[in-house]
Amino acid sequence: MKTITTEAIHTPTDKLEVFLFNVGQGDHILLKFPTMEYGIIDFHYESSTAIAEPPSLSYFKELKRTLSKEEFEKITISFFCISHTDKDHVKGIAETIRWFDRNGIFIRDFWFGAARDRSQFSSFLREKVNSIIDTFSFEERLKVNLSVERFNNGVDAFFEGFDKWKSGGFSSERYKTEDVGDGEYLVEIRPLPLSLEKVKAVNMGPLGTQLDSYINNLNLDLVKEILKVKDNKNKVEKNLLSHILKIKFGEVNLLFGGDTEKDIWERCLAKYEKNTFVEQFGSFDSHFIKVSHHGSKNSSSSYIWEKIIPDDGMTYLGISAGRHNGYKHPHSETMSQIRQRRKDANILSTNICNSCIDGSAFDKEHHVWYDNFVHRNAKNYGKDEPNVHDIEINEIIDKTIQESGQKPQESQIGLFAYIFEVPDNLNEDIKVRVALSNVNRAHDCFFKDHQEGLLDCCGPMAKTL
């Protein structure tokens, strides 16, 4: 197994690398472009799985420690993207932007989930919630305060950082000499500003009419709540505010759907196909697809996969999901519909077990830089920007190693990330590397009770670790 050190993670390549991190039940994706610029989509981490912060934040902290000051200051985040404001997509966003500000990382633009402006994206919902709370008695308000904070999910704190960025207050000297964006809200089918070689970005949804429908239904729901009307009709979910983002690298399309639900997908695809968008922005069939909503059946249909999975070439579908027995993501229906479209489609989910990792043909590598990073942070707890979870996580890792009776590099390690190497042409296949770490612990097969196995080795016969 190849060992990956810090020196190896920030190395130029002619491929676009997509890191689909294993962060439990949520989304966190890092894109590394051949120009050595980066994009980040969503910021979750599940601390119950011994992850202290969004792994991309650990990635850049490690680069800060090892690169020269001159090299580190060249790092560019081309876009910092939030698909929508559910906690499993934004949990670590405030701490990430604060660290980027303090440490001089240059961010060229921000892309926000479906809205026309900031009030619709964030404060609109907060104001509406407060309008209901104002109708409560004092005792009732005390009961909901904690829920309100959870609802906010740190987005207000993030926007304080965004306002500072927009006003030129971030610490990098590059803000004085280089152009930055205004912050794009992802609604309607349109190109997005992105000054990268061979790379184009297109927002494919939701449509303005779908956003308006969401807002109207939200208003109606809030009125019903205030009037104490017991009615579940027209109930809206924030997943209806999630984007569909297409990144085109050379000839190859990549699709990222956040938690976008099937109705939005289907209507956006129909509009894209029936208008001049294919002529303007190219087809939407994609050889890499980040499956929406952790593989939920509510974000899947035969129509969607028929439209976006190409007829030929190797196709990879990445799913970010945890081992939540209630959700059981990805759903068997979703995997079945994908395979009805292409039996040879490669479906990879982050809640895979080590038996299937071992049985897969993908290249495997041990990211010791991440193990070392977590141990080092725990050792220096209280000295250099510690994370409150570091000691706890270090103890978990040590316990796991002690129980195995092996050295760290020999212990049973689990999935840290899938790394998809995407070429810029259709004559070359996407390659997958399986990144492993001691922090992400091994577990038994989550798919043994699913109707559809993830890989050939999944299912009732999968061995338990």
GROMACS .gro file of C-alpha atoms in nm:
model
  465
    1MET     CA    1   0.000   0.000   0.000
    2LYS     CA    2   0.133   0.341  -0.095
    3THR     CA    3   0.204   0.586   0.188
    4ILE     CA    4   0.091   0.946   0.133
    5THR     CA    5   0.279   1.218   0.319
    6THR     CA    6   0.220   1.593   0.325
    7GLU     CA    7   0.465   1.638   0.039
    8ALA     CA    8   0.244   1.423  -0.182
    9ILE     CA    9  -0.093   1.592  -0.126
   10HIS     CA   10  -0.011   1.929  -0.282
   11THR     CA   11   0.159   1.798  -0.595
   12PRO     CA   12   0.078   1.918  -0.950
   13THR     CA   13  -0.098   1.676  -1.185
   14ASP     CA   14  -0.267   1.705  -1.523
   15LYS     CA   15  -0.591   1.564  -1.375
   16LEU     CA   16  -0.874   1.723  -1.181
   17GLU     CA   17  -0.882   1.546  -0.844
   18VAL     CA   18  -1.212   1.517  -0.655
   19PHE     CA   19  -1.181   1.425  -0.286
   20LEU     CA   20  -1.510   1.278  -0.162
   21PHE     CA   21  -1.433   1.273   0.209
   22ASN     CA   22  -1.581   1.018   0.448
   23VAL     CA   23  -1.743   1.253   0.700
   24GLY     CA   24  -2.040   1.041   0.806
   25GLN     CA   25  -2.395   1.146   0.725
   26GLY     CA   26  -2.322   1.464   0.534
   27ASP     CA   27  -2.127   1.619   0.243
   28HIS     CA   28  -1.775   1.757   0.216
   29ILE     CA   29  -1.589   1.768  -0.117
   30LEU     CA   30  -1.254   1.917  -0.218
   31LEU     CA   31  -1.160   1.971  -0.582
   32LYS     CA   32  -0.793   2.016  -0.676
   33PHE     CA   33  -0.741   2.155  -1.025
   34PRO     CA   34  -0.423   2.107  -1.236
   35THR     CA   35  -0.340   2.475  -1.180
   36MET     CA   36  -0.314   2.391  -0.806
   37GLU     CA   37  -0.623   2.596  -0.732
   38TYR     CA   38  -0.901   2.447  -0.522
   39GLY     CA   39  -1.279   2.440  -0.490
   40ILE     CA   40  -1.470   2.330  -0.180
   41ILE     CA   41  -1.833   2.213  -0.176
   42ASP     CA   42  -2.001   2.187   0.168
   43PHE     CA   43  -1.831   2.156   0.507
   44HIS     CA   44  -1.967   1.872   0.717
   45TYR     CA   45  -1.783   1.651   0.964
   46GLU     CA   46  -1.926   1.395   1.204
   47SER     CA   47  -1.733   1.424   1.531
   48SER     CA   48  -1.886   1.101   1.664
   49THR     CA   49  -1.668   0.921   1.406
   50ALA     CA   50  -1.352   1.081   1.550
   51ILE     CA   51  -1.330   1.360   1.289
   52ALA     CA   52  -1.238   1.691   1.450
   53GLU     CA   53  -1.318   1.932   1.167
   54PRO     CA   54  -1.385   1.932   0.791
   55PRO     CA   55  -1.091   1.730   0.650
   56SER     CA   56  -1.012   1.998   0.391
   57LEU     CA   57  -0.945   2.237   0.680
   58SER     CA   58  -0.696   1.984   0.820
   59TYR     CA   59  -0.550   1.959   0.468
   60PHE     CA   60  -0.476   2.332   0.449
   61LYS     CA   61  -0.354   2.348   0.809
   62GLU     CA   62  -0.102   2.078   0.723
   63LEU     CA   63   0.006   2.272   0.413
   64LYS     CA   64   0.053   2.583   0.630
   65ARG     CA   65   0.286   2.382   0.856
   66THR     CA   66   0.497   2.233   0.578
   67LEU     CA   67   0.504   2.474   0.284
   68SER     CA   68   0.721   2.780   0.270
   69LYS     CA   69   0.546   3.111   0.335
   70GLU     CA   70   0.581   3.200  -0.033
   71GLU     CA   71   0.432   2.870  -0.150
   72PHE     CA   72   0.145   2.883   0.100
   73GLU     CA   73   0.048   3.236  -0.003
   74LYS     CA   74   0.007   3.116  -0.363
   75ILE     CA   75  -0.279   2.883  -0.267
   76THR     CA   76  -0.609   2.991  -0.423
   77ILE     CA   77  -0.961   2.879  -0.339
   78SER     CA   78  -1.141   2.942  -0.669
   79PHE     CA   79  -1.482   2.888  -0.514
   80PHE     CA   80  -1.618   2.823  -0.168
   81CYS     CA   81  -1.959   2.663  -0.227
   82ILE     CA   82  -2.253   2.595   0.006
   83SER     CA   83  -2.520   2.376  -0.154
   84HIS     CA   84  -2.779   2.470   0.114
   85THR     CA   85  -2.795   2.538   0.487
   86ASP     CA   86  -2.877   2.199   0.639
   87LYS     CA   87  -2.642   2.114   0.925
   88ASP     CA   88  -2.500   1.808   0.747
   89HIS     CA   89  -2.365   2.044   0.478
   90VAL     CA   90  -2.250   2.350   0.678
   91LYS     CA   91  -2.148   2.226   1.024
   92GLY     CA   92  -1.783   2.330   0.988
   93ILE     CA   93  -1.823   2.633   0.763
   94ALA     CA   94  -1.775   2.909   1.023
   95GLU     CA   95  -1.452   2.764   1.166
   96THR     CA   96  -1.318   2.706   0.813
   97ILE     CA   97  -1.367   3.062   0.694
   98ARG     CA   98  -1.226   3.205   1.018
   99TRP     CA   99  -0.907   3.001   0.980
  100PHE     CA  100  -0.874   3.092   0.610
  101ASP     CA  101  -0.902   3.459   0.704
  102ARG     CA  102  -0.647   3.447   0.986
  103ASN     CA  103  -0.395   3.248   0.785
  104GLY     CA  104  -0.404   3.440   0.458
  105ILE     CA  105  -0.565   3.193   0.218
  106PHE     CA  106  -0.697   3.372  -0.089
  107ILE     CA  107  -1.063   3.302  -0.180
  108ARG     CA  108  -1.170   3.420  -0.525
  109ASP     CA  109  -1.546   3.367  -0.497
  110PHE     CA  110  -1.835   3.230  -0.293
  111TRP     CA  111  -2.128   3.035  -0.435
  112PHE     CA  112  -2.443   3.003  -0.227
  113GLY     CA  113  -2.734   2.760  -0.256
  114ALA     CA  114  -3.060   2.851  -0.425
  115ALA     CA  115  -3.158   3.213  -0.360
  116ARG     CA  116  -3.162   3.548  -0.536
  117ASP     CA  117  -2.995   3.728  -0.250
  118ARG     CA  118  -2.867   3.684   0.103
  119SER     CA  119  -3.204   3.748   0.268
  120GLN     CA  120  -3.357   3.454   0.084
  121PHE     CA  121  -3.061   3.230   0.155
  122SER     CA  122  -3.023   3.292   0.526
  123SER     CA  123  -3.188   3.577   0.712
  124PHE     CA  124  -3.520   3.526   0.533
  125LEU     CA  125  -3.567   3.195   0.711
  126ARG     CA  126  -3.437   3.330   1.042
  127GLU     CA  127  -3.679   3.625   1.030
  128LYS     CA  128  -3.970   3.395   0.955
  129VAL     CA  129  -3.880   3.167   1.245
  130ASN     CA  130  -3.854   3.468   1.476
  131SER     CA  131  -4.196   3.589   1.359
  132ILE     CA  132  -4.344   3.265   1.493
  133ILE     CA  133  -4.145   3.281   1.817
  134ASP     CA  134  -4.280   3.630   1.879
  135THR     CA  135  -4.626   3.477   1.915
  136PHE     CA  136  -4.509   3.242   2.193
  137SER     CA  137  -4.534   3.296   2.566
  138PHE     CA  138  -4.215   3.356   2.765
  139GLU     CA  139  -4.203   2.992   2.880
  140GLU     CA  140  -4.249   2.870   2.523
  141ARG     CA  141  -3.965   3.093   2.399
  142LEU     CA  142  -3.726   2.944   2.655
  143LYS     CA  143  -3.803   2.598   2.523
  144VAL     CA  144  -3.728   2.684   2.159
  145ASN     CA  145  -3.408   2.889   2.204
  146LEU     CA  146  -3.181   2.587   2.164
  147SER     CA  147  -3.371   2.468   1.859
  148VAL     CA  148  -3.333   2.811   1.699
  149GLU     CA  149  -2.956   2.797   1.746
  150ARG     CA  150  -2.947   2.453   1.591
  151PHE     CA  151  -3.161   2.576   1.304
  152ASN     CA  152  -2.914   2.856   1.235
  153ASN     CA  153  -2.629   2.601   1.196
  154GLY     CA  154  -2.361   2.869   1.223
  155VAL     CA  155  -2.463   3.040   0.897
  156ASP     CA  156  -2.490   3.382   1.065
  157ALA     CA  157  -2.132   3.346   1.194
  158PHE     CA  158  -2.022   3.244   0.846
  159PHE     CA  159  -2.182   3.552   0.690
  160GLU     CA  160  -1.987   3.774   0.929
  161GLY     CA  161  -1.675   3.629   0.765
  162PHE     CA  162  -1.825   3.667   0.418
  163ASP     CA  163  -1.899   4.036   0.484
  164LYS     CA  164  -1.541   4.085   0.596
  165TRP     CA  165  -1.417   3.914   0.276
  166LYS     CA  166  -1.644   4.122   0.057
  167SER     CA  167  -1.523   4.447   0.214
  168GLY     CA  168  -1.158   4.352   0.157
  169GLY     CA  169  -1.084   4.278   0.522
  170PHE     CA  170  -0.923   3.935   0.483
  171SER     CA  171  -0.554   3.919   0.569
  172SER     CA  172  -0.402   3.802   0.237
  173GLU     CA  173  -0.215   4.080   0.056
  174ARG     CA  174  -0.349   3.939  -0.273
  175TYR     CA  175  -0.688   4.100  -0.208
  176LYS     CA  176  -0.523   4.435  -0.278
  177THR     CA  177  -0.407   4.337  -0.627
  178GLU     CA  178  -0.635   4.058  -0.757
  179ASP     CA  179  -1.001   4.062  -0.858
  180VAL     CA  180  -1.257   3.869  -0.657
  181GLY     CA  181  -1.624   3.790  -0.719
  182ASP     CA  182  -1.931   3.930  -0.550
  183GLY     CA  183  -2.076   3.603  -0.423
  184GLU     CA  184  -2.307   3.411  -0.656
  185TYR     CA  185  -2.651   3.280  -0.560
  186LEU     CA  186  -2.726   2.957  -0.741
  187VAL     CA  187  -3.064   2.983  -0.910
  188GLU     CA  188  -3.165   2.948  -1.277
  189ILE     CA  189  -2.961   2.788  -1.556
  190ARG     CA  190  -2.658   3.010  -1.620
  191PRO     CA  191  -2.278   3.014  -1.635
  192LEU     CA  192  -2.080   3.092  -1.321
  193PRO     CA  193  -1.764   3.305  -1.314
  194LEU     CA  194  -1.461   3.078  -1.296
  195SER     CA  195  -1.122   3.180  -1.434
  196LEU     CA  196  -0.955   2.839  -1.456
  197GLU     CA  197  -0.784   2.682  -1.754
  198LYS     CA  198  -1.000   2.413  -1.925
  199VAL     CA  199  -1.272   2.454  -1.660
  200LYS     CA  200  -1.625   2.594  -1.693
  201ALA     CA  201  -1.902   2.602  -1.435
  202VAL     CA  202  -2.275   2.609  -1.497
  203ASN     CA  203  -2.557   2.631  -1.245
  204MET     CA  204  -2.835   2.398  -1.361
  205GLY     CA  205  -3.094   2.450  -1.091
  206PRO     CA  206  -3.320   2.509  -0.922
  207LEU     CA  207  -3.528   2.732  -1.147
  208GLY     CA  208  -3.661   3.068  -1.038
  209THR     CA  209  -4.018   2.936  -1.044
  210GLN     CA  210  -3.917   2.653  -0.810
  211LEU     CA  211  -3.757   2.900  -0.570
  212ASP     CA  212  -4.070   3.116  -0.576
  213SER     CA  213  -4.284   2.811  -0.508
  214TYR     CA  214  -4.067   2.726  -0.208
  215ILE     CA  215  -4.100   3.077  -0.065
  216ASN     CA  216  -4.478   3.085  -0.120
  217ASN     CA  217  -4.522   2.748   0.047
  218LEU     CA  218  -4.296   2.855   0.331
  219ASN     CA  219  -4.510   3.163   0.391
  220LEU     CA  220  -4.823   2.948   0.387
  221ASP     CA  221  -4.671   2.698   0.630
  222LEU     CA  222  -4.571   2.976   0.869
  223VAL     CA  223  -4.919   3.126   0.860
  224LYS     CA  224  -5.063   2.783   0.941
  225GLU     CA  225  -4.817   2.752   1.228
  226ILE     CA  226  -4.915   3.089   1.370
  227LEU     CA  227  -5.286   3.005   1.335
  228LYS     CA  228  -5.226   2.661   1.486
  229VAL     CA  229  -5.366   2.484   1.179
  230LYS     CA  230  -5.294   2.111   1.203
  231ASP     CA  231  -5.213   2.042   0.840
  232ASN     CA  232  -4.912   1.876   0.678
  233LYS     CA  233  -4.994   1.993   0.325
  234ASN     CA  234  -4.747   2.222   0.147
  235LYS     CA  235  -4.477   2.146   0.400
  236VAL     CA  236  -4.144   2.260   0.257
  237GLU     CA  237  -3.794   2.128   0.315
  238LYS     CA  238  -3.463   2.310   0.282
  239ASN     CA  239  -3.357   2.041   0.036
  240LEU     CA  240  -3.571   2.232  -0.212
  241LEU     CA  241  -3.313   2.509  -0.184
  242SER     CA  242  -3.021   2.290  -0.291
  243HIS     CA  243  -2.836   2.356  -0.615
  244ILE     CA  244  -2.736   2.147  -0.918
  245LEU     CA  245  -2.381   2.237  -1.019
  246LYS     CA  246  -2.205   2.124  -1.337
  247ILE     CA  247  -1.826   2.149  -1.366
  248LYS     CA  248  -1.689   2.087  -1.715
  249PHE     CA  249  -1.319   1.994  -1.723
  250GLY     CA  250  -1.207   1.983  -2.085
  251GLU     CA  251  -1.448   1.735  -2.246
  252VAL     CA  252  -1.560   1.571  -1.921
  253ASN     CA  253  -1.867   1.673  -1.718
  254LEU     CA  254  -1.901   1.644  -1.341
  255LEU     CA  255  -2.235   1.693  -1.163
  256PHE     CA  256  -2.286   1.788  -0.797
  257GLY     CA  257  -2.642   1.786  -0.668
  258GLY     CA  258  -2.625   1.868  -0.298
  259ASP     CA  259  -2.954   1.738  -0.156
  260THR     CA  260  -3.157   1.827  -0.465
  261GLU     CA  261  -3.486   1.636  -0.485
  262LYS     CA  262  -3.618   1.452  -0.789
  263ASP     CA  263  -3.885   1.706  -0.892
  264ILE     CA  264  -3.625   1.984  -0.919
  265TRP     CA  265  -3.385   1.756  -1.105
  266GLU     CA  266  -3.648   1.648  -1.357
  267ARG     CA  267  -3.784   1.995  -1.430
  268CYS     CA  268  -3.436   2.147  -1.462
  269LEU     CA  269  -3.320   1.873  -1.697
  270ALA     CA  270  -3.633   1.911  -1.910
  271LYS     CA  271  -3.583   2.287  -1.942
  272TYR     CA  272  -3.210   2.248  -2.013
  273GLU     CA  273  -3.280   1.999  -2.290
  274LYS     CA  274  -3.571   2.185  -2.455
  275ASN     CA  275  -3.404   2.526  -2.473
  276THR     CA  276  -3.071   2.641  -2.613
  277PHE     CA  277  -2.871   2.547  -2.303
  278VAL     CA  278  -2.718   2.234  -2.457
  279GLU     CA  279  -2.593   2.448  -2.744
  280GLN     CA  280  -2.458   2.711  -2.503
  281PHE     CA  281  -2.315   2.498  -2.224
  282GLY     CA  282  -2.288   2.145  -2.368
  283SER     CA  283  -2.469   1.825  -2.275
  284PHE     CA  284  -2.534   1.729  -1.915
  285ASP     CA  285  -2.444   1.360  -1.936
  286SER     CA  286  -2.159   1.315  -1.688
  287HIS     CA  287  -1.891   1.058  -1.621
  288PHE     CA  288  -1.867   1.170  -1.257
  289ILE     CA  289  -2.183   1.235  -1.052
  290LYS     CA  290  -2.204   1.322  -0.684
  291VAL     CA  291  -2.538   1.152  -0.610
  292SER     CA  292  -2.788   1.386  -0.446
  293HIS     CA  293  -2.907   1.357  -0.086
  294HIS     CA  294  -2.679   1.069   0.016
  295GLY     CA  295  -2.846   0.834  -0.232
  296SER     CA  296  -3.200   0.892  -0.111
  297LYS     CA  297  -3.483   0.758  -0.328
  298ASN     CA  298  -3.641   1.105  -0.299
  299SER     CA  299  -3.363   1.240  -0.521
  300SER     CA  300  -3.362   0.956  -0.772
  301SER     CA  301  -3.570   0.848  -1.071
  302SER     CA  302  -3.517   0.647  -1.387
  303TYR     CA  303  -3.575   0.967  -1.585
  304ILE     CA  304  -3.286   1.146  -1.409
  305TRP     CA  305  -3.035   0.866  -1.462
  306GLU     CA  306  -3.143   0.820  -1.824
  307LYS     CA  307  -3.059   1.184  -1.887
  308ILE     CA  308  -2.736   1.231  -1.696
  309ILE     CA  309  -2.555   0.895  -1.722
  310PRO     CA  310  -2.384   0.865  -2.063
  311ASP     CA  311  -2.425   0.565  -2.293
  312ASP     CA  312  -2.055   0.481  -2.303
  313GLY     CA  313  -1.733   0.532  -2.114
  314MET     CA  314  -1.675   0.438  -1.750
  315THR     CA  315  -1.913   0.624  -1.521
  316TYR     CA  316  -1.853   0.688  -1.150
  317LEU     CA  317  -2.118   0.787  -0.898
  318GLY     CA  318  -1.998   0.901  -0.555
  319ILE     CA  319  -2.229   0.892  -0.254
  320SER     CA  320  -2.151   1.060   0.077
  321ALA     CA  321  -2.345   0.877   0.349
  322GLY     CA  322  -2.307   0.760   0.706
  323ARG     CA  323  -2.397   0.436   0.880
  324HIS     CA  324  -2.737   0.562   0.998
  325ASN     CA  325  -2.968   0.263   1.033
  326GLY     CA  326  -3.278   0.483   1.011
  327TYR     CA  327  -3.187   0.642   0.678
  328LYS     CA  328  -3.008   0.339   0.530
  329HIS     CA  329  -2.857   0.563   0.262
  330PRO     CA  330  -2.802   0.496  -0.018
  331HIS     CA  331  -3.145   0.345  -0.077
  332SER     CA  332  -3.168   0.019  -0.269
  333GLU     CA  333  -3.417   0.182  -0.508
  334THR     CA  334  -3.159   0.445  -0.603
  335MET     CA  335  -2.887   0.190  -0.675
  336SER     CA  336  -3.131  -0.027  -0.869
  337GLN     CA  337  -3.242   0.265  -1.088
  338ILE     CA  338  -2.880   0.357  -1.159
  339ARG     CA  339  -2.798   0.001  -1.261
  340GLN     CA  340  -3.106  -0.020  -1.480
  341ARG     CA  341  -2.949   0.264  -1.678
  342ARG     CA  342  -2.593   0.121  -1.676
  343LYS     CA  343  -2.520  -0.218  -1.525
  344ASP     CA  344  -2.151  -0.133  -1.528
  345ALA     CA  345  -2.190   0.198  -1.343
  346ASN     CA  346  -1.941   0.229  -1.058
  347ILE     CA  347  -2.132   0.327  -0.742
  348LEU     CA  348  -1.906   0.419  -0.448
  349SER     CA  349  -2.042   0.516  -0.107
  350THR     CA  350  -1.842   0.641   0.190
  351ASN     CA  351  -2.013   0.400   0.435
  352ILE     CA  352  -1.839   0.105   0.271
  353CYS     CA  353  -1.675  -0.160   0.492
  354ASN     CA  354  -1.312  -0.270   0.482
  355SER     CA  355  -1.398  -0.610   0.337
  356CYS     CA  356  -1.527  -0.439   0.025
  357ILE     CA  357  -1.236  -0.197   0.020
  358ASP     CA  358  -0.997  -0.492   0.031
  359GLY     CA  359  -1.195  -0.670  -0.239
  360SER     CA  360  -1.203  -0.372  -0.474
  361ALA     CA  361  -0.957  -0.327  -0.758
  362PHE     CA  362  -0.892   0.041  -0.682
  363ASP     CA  363  -0.548   0.165  -0.583
  364LYS     CA  364  -0.522   0.203  -0.205
  365GLU     CA  365  -0.307   0.447  -0.014
  366HIS     CA  366  -0.254   0.527   0.354
  367HIS     CA  367  -0.274   0.900   0.423
  368VAL     CA  368  -0.036   0.909   0.717
  369TRP     CA  369  -0.022   1.289   0.698
  370TYR     CA  370  -0.379   1.297   0.833
  371ASP     CA  371  -0.305   1.049   1.114
  372ASN     CA  372   0.004   1.251   1.207
  373PHE     CA  373  -0.192   1.576   1.190
  374VAL     CA  374  -0.452   1.456   1.441
  375HIS     CA  375  -0.189   1.315   1.680
  376ARG     CA  376   0.019   1.631   1.654
  377ASN     CA  377  -0.278   1.855   1.731
  378ALA     CA  378  -0.363   1.649   2.038
  379LYS     CA  379  -0.003   1.669   2.160
  380ASN     CA  380   0.000   2.047   2.117
  381TYR     CA  381  -0.347   2.096   2.262
  382GLY     CA  382  -0.380   2.449   2.399
  383LYS     CA  383  -0.072   2.580   2.218
  384ASP     CA  384  -0.156   2.636   1.852
  385GLU     CA  385  -0.518   2.683   1.748
  386PRO     CA  386  -0.641   2.355   1.897
  387ASN     CA  387  -0.971   2.194   1.817
  388VAL     CA  388  -1.180   2.104   2.121
  389HIS     CA  389  -1.217   1.747   1.998
  390ASP     CA  390  -0.845   1.678   1.950
  391ILE     CA  391  -0.770   1.504   2.283
  392GLU     CA  392  -1.083   1.294   2.267
  393ILE     CA  393  -1.004   1.188   1.911
  394ASN     CA  394  -0.643   1.109   1.994
  395GLU     CA  395  -0.763   0.881   2.275
  396ILE     CA  396  -1.002   0.704   2.037
  397ILE     CA  397  -0.723   0.645   1.786
  398ASP     CA  398  -0.485   0.522   2.057
  399LYS     CA  399  -0.750   0.287   2.194
  400THR     CA  400  -0.820   0.148   1.848
  401ILE     CA  401  -0.450   0.083   1.792
  402GLN     CA  402  -0.401  -0.072   2.138
  403GLU     CA  403  -0.695  -0.306   2.090
  404SER     CA  404  -0.553  -0.422   1.758
  405GLY     CA  405  -0.219  -0.498   1.919
  406GLN     CA  406  -0.045  -0.347   1.616
  407LYS     CA  407   0.154  -0.041   1.523
  408PRO     CA  408  -0.044   0.252   1.379
  409GLN     CA  409   0.060   0.186   1.021
  410GLU     CA  410  -0.040  -0.180   1.054
  411SER     CA  411  -0.372  -0.134   1.236
  412GLN     CA  412  -0.714  -0.180   1.082
  413ILE     CA  413  -0.769   0.149   0.905
  414GLY     CA  414  -1.084   0.276   0.737
  415LEU     CA  415  -1.190   0.495   0.446
  416PHE     CA  416  -1.068   0.855   0.460
  417ALA     CA  417  -1.181   0.956   0.110
  418TYR     CA  418  -1.236   0.845  -0.245
  419ILE     CA  419  -1.008   1.041  -0.476
  420PHE     CA  420  -1.133   1.053  -0.834
  421GLU     CA  421  -0.870   1.142  -1.095
  422VAL     CA  422  -1.063   1.305  -1.378
  423PRO     CA  423  -0.889   1.353  -1.717
  424ASP     CA  424  -0.973   1.640  -1.951
  425ASN     CA  425  -1.070   1.411  -2.242
  426LEU     CA  426  -1.315   1.127  -2.310
  427ASN     CA  427  -1.051   0.890  -2.446
  428GLU     CA  428  -0.908   0.836  -2.100
  429ASP     CA  429  -1.095   0.678  -1.808
  430ILE     CA  430  -1.147   0.828  -1.465
  431LYS     CA  431  -0.934   0.652  -1.205
  432VAL     CA  432  -1.017   0.601  -0.838
  433ARG     CA  433  -0.781   0.592  -0.543
  434VAL     CA  434  -0.904   0.477  -0.204
  435ALA     CA  435  -0.750   0.693   0.069
  436LEU     CA  436  -0.728   0.526   0.414
  437SER     CA  437  -0.658   0.661   0.760
  438ASN     CA  438  -0.634   0.543   1.122
  439VAL     CA  439  -0.876   0.820   1.218
  440ASN     CA  440  -1.155   0.667   1.009
  441ARG     CA  441  -1.203   0.335   1.182
  442ALA     CA  442  -1.301   0.005   1.022
  443HIS     CA  443  -1.653  -0.134   1.061
  444ASP     CA  444  -1.865  -0.424   0.945
  445CYS     CA  445  -2.068  -0.435   0.622
  446PHE     CA  446  -2.347  -0.177   0.622
  447PHE     CA  447  -2.497  -0.320   0.303
  448LYS     CA  448  -2.545  -0.681   0.412
  449ASP     CA  449  -2.919  -0.618   0.469
  450HIS     CA  450  -2.969  -0.405   0.156
  451GLN     CA  451  -3.148  -0.548  -0.144
  452GLU     CA  452  -2.875  -0.396  -0.361
  453GLY     CA  453  -2.512  -0.446  -0.267
  454LEU     CA  454  -2.267  -0.164  -0.321
  455LEU     CA  455  -1.995  -0.380  -0.477
  456ASP     CA  456  -1.983  -0.748  -0.577
  457CYS     CA  457  -1.845  -0.838  -0.234
  458CYS     CA  458  -2.132  -0.665  -0.050
  459GLY     CA  459  -2.441  -0.839   0.082
  460PRO     CA  460  -2.535  -1.122   0.320
  461MET     CA  461  -2.206  -1.308   0.261
  462ALA     CA  462  -1.986  -1.009   0.348
  463LYS     CA  463  -1.761  -1.100   0.637
  464THR     CA  464  -1.778  -0.905   0.961
  465LEU     CA  465  -1.465  -0.736   1.087
   0.00000   0.00000   0.00000
